[in-house]
Coordinates of C-alpha atoms in Angstrom, one line a residue:
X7 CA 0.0 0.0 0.0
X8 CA 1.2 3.9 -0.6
X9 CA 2.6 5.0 1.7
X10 CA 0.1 8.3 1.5
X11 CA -2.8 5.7 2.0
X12 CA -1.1 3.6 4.8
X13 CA -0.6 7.3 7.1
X14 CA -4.3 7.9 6.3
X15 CA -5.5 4.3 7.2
X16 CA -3.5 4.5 10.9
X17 CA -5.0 8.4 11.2
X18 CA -8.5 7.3 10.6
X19 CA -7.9 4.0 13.0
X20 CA -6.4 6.4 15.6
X21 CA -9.7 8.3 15.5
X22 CA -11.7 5.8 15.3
X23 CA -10.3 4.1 18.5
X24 CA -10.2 7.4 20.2
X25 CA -14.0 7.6 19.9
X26 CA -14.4 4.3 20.9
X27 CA -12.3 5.0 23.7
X28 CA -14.2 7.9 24.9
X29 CA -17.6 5.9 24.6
X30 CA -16.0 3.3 27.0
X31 CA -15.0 5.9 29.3
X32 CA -18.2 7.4 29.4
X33 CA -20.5 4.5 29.8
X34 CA -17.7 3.0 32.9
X35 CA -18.2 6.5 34.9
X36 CA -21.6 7.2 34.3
X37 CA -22.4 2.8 35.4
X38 CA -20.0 4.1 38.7
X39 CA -20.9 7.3 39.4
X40 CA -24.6 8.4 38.4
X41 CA -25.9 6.2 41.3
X42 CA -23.5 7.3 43.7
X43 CA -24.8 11.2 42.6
X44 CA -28.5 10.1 42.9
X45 CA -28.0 9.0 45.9
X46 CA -26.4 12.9 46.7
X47 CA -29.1 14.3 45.8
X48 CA -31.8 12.6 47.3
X49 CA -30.0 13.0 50.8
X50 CA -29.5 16.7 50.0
X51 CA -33.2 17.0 49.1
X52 CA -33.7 15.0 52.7
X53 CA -31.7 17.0 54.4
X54 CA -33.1 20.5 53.1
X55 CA -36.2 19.6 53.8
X56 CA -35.1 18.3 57.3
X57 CA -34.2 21.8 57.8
X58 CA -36.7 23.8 56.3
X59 CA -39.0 21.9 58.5
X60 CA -36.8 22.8 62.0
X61 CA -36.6 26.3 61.2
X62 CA -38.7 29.4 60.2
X63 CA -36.6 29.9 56.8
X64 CA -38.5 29.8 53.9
X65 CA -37.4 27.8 50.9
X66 CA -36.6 30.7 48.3
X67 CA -34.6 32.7 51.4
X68 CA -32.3 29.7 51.6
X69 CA -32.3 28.8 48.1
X70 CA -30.5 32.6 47.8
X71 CA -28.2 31.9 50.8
X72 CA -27.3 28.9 49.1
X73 CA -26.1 30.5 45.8
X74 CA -24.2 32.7 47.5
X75 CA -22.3 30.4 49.6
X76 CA -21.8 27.9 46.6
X77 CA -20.4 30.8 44.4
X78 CA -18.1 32.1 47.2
X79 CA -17.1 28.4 47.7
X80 CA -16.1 28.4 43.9
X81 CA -13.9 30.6 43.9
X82 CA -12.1 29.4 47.0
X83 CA -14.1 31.4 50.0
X84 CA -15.6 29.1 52.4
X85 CA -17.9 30.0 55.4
X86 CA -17.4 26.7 57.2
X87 CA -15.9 27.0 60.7
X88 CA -12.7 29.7 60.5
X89 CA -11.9 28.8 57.1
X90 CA -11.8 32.6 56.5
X91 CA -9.6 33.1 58.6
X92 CA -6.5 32.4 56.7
X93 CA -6.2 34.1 53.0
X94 CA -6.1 32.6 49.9
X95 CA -3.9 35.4 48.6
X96 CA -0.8 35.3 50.5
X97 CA 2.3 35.1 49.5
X98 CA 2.7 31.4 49.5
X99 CA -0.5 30.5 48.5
X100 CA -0.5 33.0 45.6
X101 CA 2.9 31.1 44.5
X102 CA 1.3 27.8 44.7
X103 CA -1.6 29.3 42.1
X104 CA 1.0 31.1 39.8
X105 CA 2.5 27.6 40.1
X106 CA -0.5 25.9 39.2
X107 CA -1.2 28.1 36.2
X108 CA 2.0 27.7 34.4
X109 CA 2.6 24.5 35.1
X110 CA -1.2 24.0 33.7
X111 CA -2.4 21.9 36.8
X112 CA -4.7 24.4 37.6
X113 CA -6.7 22.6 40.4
X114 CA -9.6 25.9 40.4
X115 CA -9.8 25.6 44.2
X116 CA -8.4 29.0 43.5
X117 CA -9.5 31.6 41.0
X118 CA -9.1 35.2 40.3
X119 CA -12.1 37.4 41.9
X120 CA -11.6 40.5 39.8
X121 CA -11.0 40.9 36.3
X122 CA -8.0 42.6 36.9
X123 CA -6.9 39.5 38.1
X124 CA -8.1 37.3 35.2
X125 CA -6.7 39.7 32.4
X126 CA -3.2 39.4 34.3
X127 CA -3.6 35.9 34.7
X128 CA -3.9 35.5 30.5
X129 CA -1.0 37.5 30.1
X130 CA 0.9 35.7 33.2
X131 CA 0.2 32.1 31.6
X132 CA 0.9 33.1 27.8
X133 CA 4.5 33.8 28.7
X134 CA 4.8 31.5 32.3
X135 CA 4.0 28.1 30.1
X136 CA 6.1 28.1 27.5
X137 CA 8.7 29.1 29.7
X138 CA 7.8 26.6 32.1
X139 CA 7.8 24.0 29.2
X140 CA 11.6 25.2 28.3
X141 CA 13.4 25.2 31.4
X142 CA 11.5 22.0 31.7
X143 CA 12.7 20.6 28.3
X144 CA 16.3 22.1 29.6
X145 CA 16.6 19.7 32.4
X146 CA 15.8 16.9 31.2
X147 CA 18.0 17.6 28.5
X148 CA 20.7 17.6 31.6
X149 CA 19.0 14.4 32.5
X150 CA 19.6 12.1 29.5
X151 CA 22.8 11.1 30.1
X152 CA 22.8 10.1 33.5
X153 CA 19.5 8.9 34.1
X154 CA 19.4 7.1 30.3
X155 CA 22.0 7.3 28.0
X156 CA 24.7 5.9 30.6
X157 CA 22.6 3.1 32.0
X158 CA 21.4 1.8 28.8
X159 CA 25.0 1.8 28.1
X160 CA 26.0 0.1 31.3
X161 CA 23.5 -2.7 31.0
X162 CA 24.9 -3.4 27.2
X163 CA 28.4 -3.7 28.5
X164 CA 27.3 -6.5 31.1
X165 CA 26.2 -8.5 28.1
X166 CA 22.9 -7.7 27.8
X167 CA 21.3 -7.3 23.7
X168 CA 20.4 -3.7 22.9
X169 CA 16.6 -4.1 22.7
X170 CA 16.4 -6.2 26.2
X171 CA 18.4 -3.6 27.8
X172 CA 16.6 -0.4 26.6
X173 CA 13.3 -2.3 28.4
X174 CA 15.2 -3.3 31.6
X175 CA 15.8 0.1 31.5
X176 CA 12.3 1.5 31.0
X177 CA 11.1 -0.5 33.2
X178 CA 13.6 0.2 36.0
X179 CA 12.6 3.8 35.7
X180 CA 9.2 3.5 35.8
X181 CA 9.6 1.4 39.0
X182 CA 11.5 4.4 40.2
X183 CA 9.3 6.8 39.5
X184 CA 6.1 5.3 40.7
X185 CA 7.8 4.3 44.0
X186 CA 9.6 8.2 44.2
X187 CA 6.5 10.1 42.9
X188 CA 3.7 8.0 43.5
X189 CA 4.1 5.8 46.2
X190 CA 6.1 7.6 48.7
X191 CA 4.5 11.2 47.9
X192 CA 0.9 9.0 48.8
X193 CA 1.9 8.6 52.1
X194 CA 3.2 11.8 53.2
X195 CA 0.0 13.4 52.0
X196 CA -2.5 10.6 53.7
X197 CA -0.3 11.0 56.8
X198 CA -0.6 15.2 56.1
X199 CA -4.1 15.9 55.1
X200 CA -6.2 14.1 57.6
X201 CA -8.6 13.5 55.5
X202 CA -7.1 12.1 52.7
X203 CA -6.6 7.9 52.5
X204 CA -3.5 6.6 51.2
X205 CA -5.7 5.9 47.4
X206 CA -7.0 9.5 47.6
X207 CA -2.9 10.7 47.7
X208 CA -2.2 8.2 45.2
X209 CA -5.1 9.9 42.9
X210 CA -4.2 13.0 43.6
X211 CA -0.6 13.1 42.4
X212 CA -1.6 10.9 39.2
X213 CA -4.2 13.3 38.2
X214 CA -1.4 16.6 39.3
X215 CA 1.6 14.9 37.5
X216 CA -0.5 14.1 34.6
X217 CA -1.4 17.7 34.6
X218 CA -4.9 16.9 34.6
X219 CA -5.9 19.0 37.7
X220 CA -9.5 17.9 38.8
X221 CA -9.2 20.1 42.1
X222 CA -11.4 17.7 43.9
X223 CA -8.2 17.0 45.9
X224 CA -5.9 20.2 46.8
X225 CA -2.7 20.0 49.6
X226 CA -2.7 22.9 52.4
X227 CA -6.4 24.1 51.8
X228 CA -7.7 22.5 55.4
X229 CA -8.4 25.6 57.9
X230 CA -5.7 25.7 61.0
X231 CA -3.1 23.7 58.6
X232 CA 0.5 24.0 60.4
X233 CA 3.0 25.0 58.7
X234 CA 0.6 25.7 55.3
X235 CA 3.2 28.4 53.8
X236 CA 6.0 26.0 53.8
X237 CA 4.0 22.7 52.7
X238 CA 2.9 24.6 49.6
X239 CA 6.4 25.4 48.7
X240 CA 7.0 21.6 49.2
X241 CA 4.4 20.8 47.3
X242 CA 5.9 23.3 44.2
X243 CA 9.0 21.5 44.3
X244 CA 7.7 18.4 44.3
X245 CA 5.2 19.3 41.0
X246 CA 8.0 20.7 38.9
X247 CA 10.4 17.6 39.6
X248 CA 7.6 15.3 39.1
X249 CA 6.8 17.0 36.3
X250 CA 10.1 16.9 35.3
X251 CA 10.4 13.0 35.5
X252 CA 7.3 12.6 34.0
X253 CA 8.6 14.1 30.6
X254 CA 12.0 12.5 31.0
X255 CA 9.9 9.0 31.5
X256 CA 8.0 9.9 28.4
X257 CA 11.0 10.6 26.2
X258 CA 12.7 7.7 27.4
X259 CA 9.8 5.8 26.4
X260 CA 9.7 7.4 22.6
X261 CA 13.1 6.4 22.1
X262 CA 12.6 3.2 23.1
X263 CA 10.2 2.8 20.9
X264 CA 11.8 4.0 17.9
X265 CA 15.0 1.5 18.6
X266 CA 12.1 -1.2 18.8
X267 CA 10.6 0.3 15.3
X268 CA 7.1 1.4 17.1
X269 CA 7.1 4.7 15.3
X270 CA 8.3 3.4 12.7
X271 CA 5.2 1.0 12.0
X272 CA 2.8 3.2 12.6
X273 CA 4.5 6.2 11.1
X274 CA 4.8 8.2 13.4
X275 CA 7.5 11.2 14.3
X276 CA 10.4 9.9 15.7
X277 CA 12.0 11.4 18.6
X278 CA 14.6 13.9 17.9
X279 CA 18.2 13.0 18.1
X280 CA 19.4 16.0 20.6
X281 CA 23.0 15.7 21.6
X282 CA 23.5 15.1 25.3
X283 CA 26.9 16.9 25.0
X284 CA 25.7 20.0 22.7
X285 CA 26.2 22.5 26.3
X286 CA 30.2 20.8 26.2
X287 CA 30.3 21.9 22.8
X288 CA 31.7 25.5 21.8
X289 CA 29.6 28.0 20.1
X290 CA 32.1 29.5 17.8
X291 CA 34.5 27.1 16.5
X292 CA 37.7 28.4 15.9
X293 CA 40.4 27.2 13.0
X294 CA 43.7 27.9 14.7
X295 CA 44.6 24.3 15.1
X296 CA 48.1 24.5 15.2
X297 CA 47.8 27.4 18.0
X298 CA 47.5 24.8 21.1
X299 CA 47.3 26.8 24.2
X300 CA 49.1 24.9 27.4
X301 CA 46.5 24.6 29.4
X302 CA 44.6 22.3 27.2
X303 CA 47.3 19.7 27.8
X304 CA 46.1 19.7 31.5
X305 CA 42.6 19.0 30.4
X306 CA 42.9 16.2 28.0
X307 CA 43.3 13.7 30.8
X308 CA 39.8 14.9 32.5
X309 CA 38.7 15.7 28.8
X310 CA 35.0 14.1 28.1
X311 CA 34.5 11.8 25.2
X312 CA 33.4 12.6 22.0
X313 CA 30.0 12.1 21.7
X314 CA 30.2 9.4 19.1
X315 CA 31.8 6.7 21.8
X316 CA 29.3 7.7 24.3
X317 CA 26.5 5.2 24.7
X318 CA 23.4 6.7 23.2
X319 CA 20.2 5.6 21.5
X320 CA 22.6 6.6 18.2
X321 CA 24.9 4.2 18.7
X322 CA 22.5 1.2 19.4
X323 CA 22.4 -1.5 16.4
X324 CA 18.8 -1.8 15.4
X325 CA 19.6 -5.3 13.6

């Protein structure tokens, strides 16, 4: 088949399997979760009633309270106990929404009130996520090598074939990962947020590493939380460097796949060859080679090598 008509073929089955996707999605939650949210409702519908029958409040006065407190509750104002009492606009916690925005997490537990705010905030996350996305790209870029390049390497000098060791690898960094980012992060927030089970931290930092951001689930938002300025720093950190291994995981993954021809069959982009060594390269390369200046005899011992005897995905035979 033409290669033309092959590309098309995968698009349309891509599509097509995406749809069908979706559709399974949909009917799974709405067989789990419509009868949970019936339920909800019906208590809700109990319990106002409950009330409206205790009290001399008539149905359409609390029917306004109630849009009031819901739409203050949006947008991160809560009347519940002294929940007021500490801002959501301090320092700290307006540095854990800046961090939200441009890392596009954006849990919404925290929105701008004015539009002042929401103006600045366009402007703010126009410039903050492409940024965020290249100092991101930057350090993994730092990361190949270490964390990739020279343990793929490592594992083919013990004996192992080049495809087997690429998945070792994968799979060794995965294992990582969940245990560093998942796992372990699970605990310190059920042990944290008192609320929160063990599966509720596991959920949450799945759906905030995946930068999906529900905001059902948001770190330092109880009222009298000690120490809340400083956990929502930690909590920073620990987004950006998750999101950081995330996106190293993910590359790691493409370029296993295009050693094991993956992208190749279904024609997709590859992922592009960047040298690990391009920051040990020199901008401007200069001519003078017979003008050797003495200190360069120092270096040659501690001199790295040239990038072509470096293990890399490169230098891996695909045979």
């Amino acid at each position: 088949m033409h290669s033309v008509g092959k590309s098309w073929l995968l698009l349309t089955g891509f599509i097509l399997f995406y749809i069908i996707y979706l559709l399974f999605g949909a009917l799974v939650f709405s067989s789990i979760e419509r009868p949970v949210e019936d339920k909800l409702r019906h208590d809700m519908e109990a319990l106002k009633q409950e009330f409206l029958g205790q009290s001399c409040v008539n149905a359409a006065s609390l029917e306004k309270f109630l849009v009031k407190v819901l739409t203050a509750n949006k947008y991160g104002v809560s009347v519940l106990r002294n929940s007021s009492a500490t801002s959501n606009w301090d320092l700290a916690s307006s540095m854990f929404f800046a961090n939200t925005l441009v890392t596009t997490v954006g849990y919404g537990h925290t929105t701008p009130l004015s539009d002042t705010g929401k103006a600045f905030s366009i402007v703010y996350a126009l410039i903050g996520v492409p940024f965020t996305m290249l100092v991101l790209t930057a350090c993994v870029q730092r990361l190949m090598y270490p964390l990739v390049l020279a343990p793929v390497g490592l594992l083919q000098r013990t004996g192992m074939e080049p495809r087997p060791a690429t998945v070792v690898h994968f799979l060794l960094l995965l294992t990582l990962v969940v245990l560093c980012f998942f796992v372990a992060p699970a605990a310190v927030f059920s042990a944290v947020e008192v609320s929160w089970s063990f599966l509720d931290g596991i959920y949450f930092s799945f759906i905030s590493l995946c930068t999906i951001g529900l905001g059902d689930f948001v770190p330092g938002t109880q009222p009298g939380q000690k120490y809340r300025q400083l956990y929502q720093v930690s909590v920073m950190v620990y987004l950006f460097v998750g999101l950081m291994m995330m996106y190293l995981l993910l590359r790691t993954f493409h370029k296993m796949a295009d050693l094991h021809g993956l992208t190749t069959f279904l024609q997709l982009p590859r992922c592009e060859e960047t040298d690990q060594d391009e920051d040990r390269e020199p901008i401007v390369e200069t001519n003078h080679e017979d003008q050797t200046p003495p200190y360069l005899t120092e270096k040659a011992a501690s001199k790295p090598l040239e990038p072509g005897s470096q293990p890399s995905y490169n230098t891996i035979n695909k045979g």
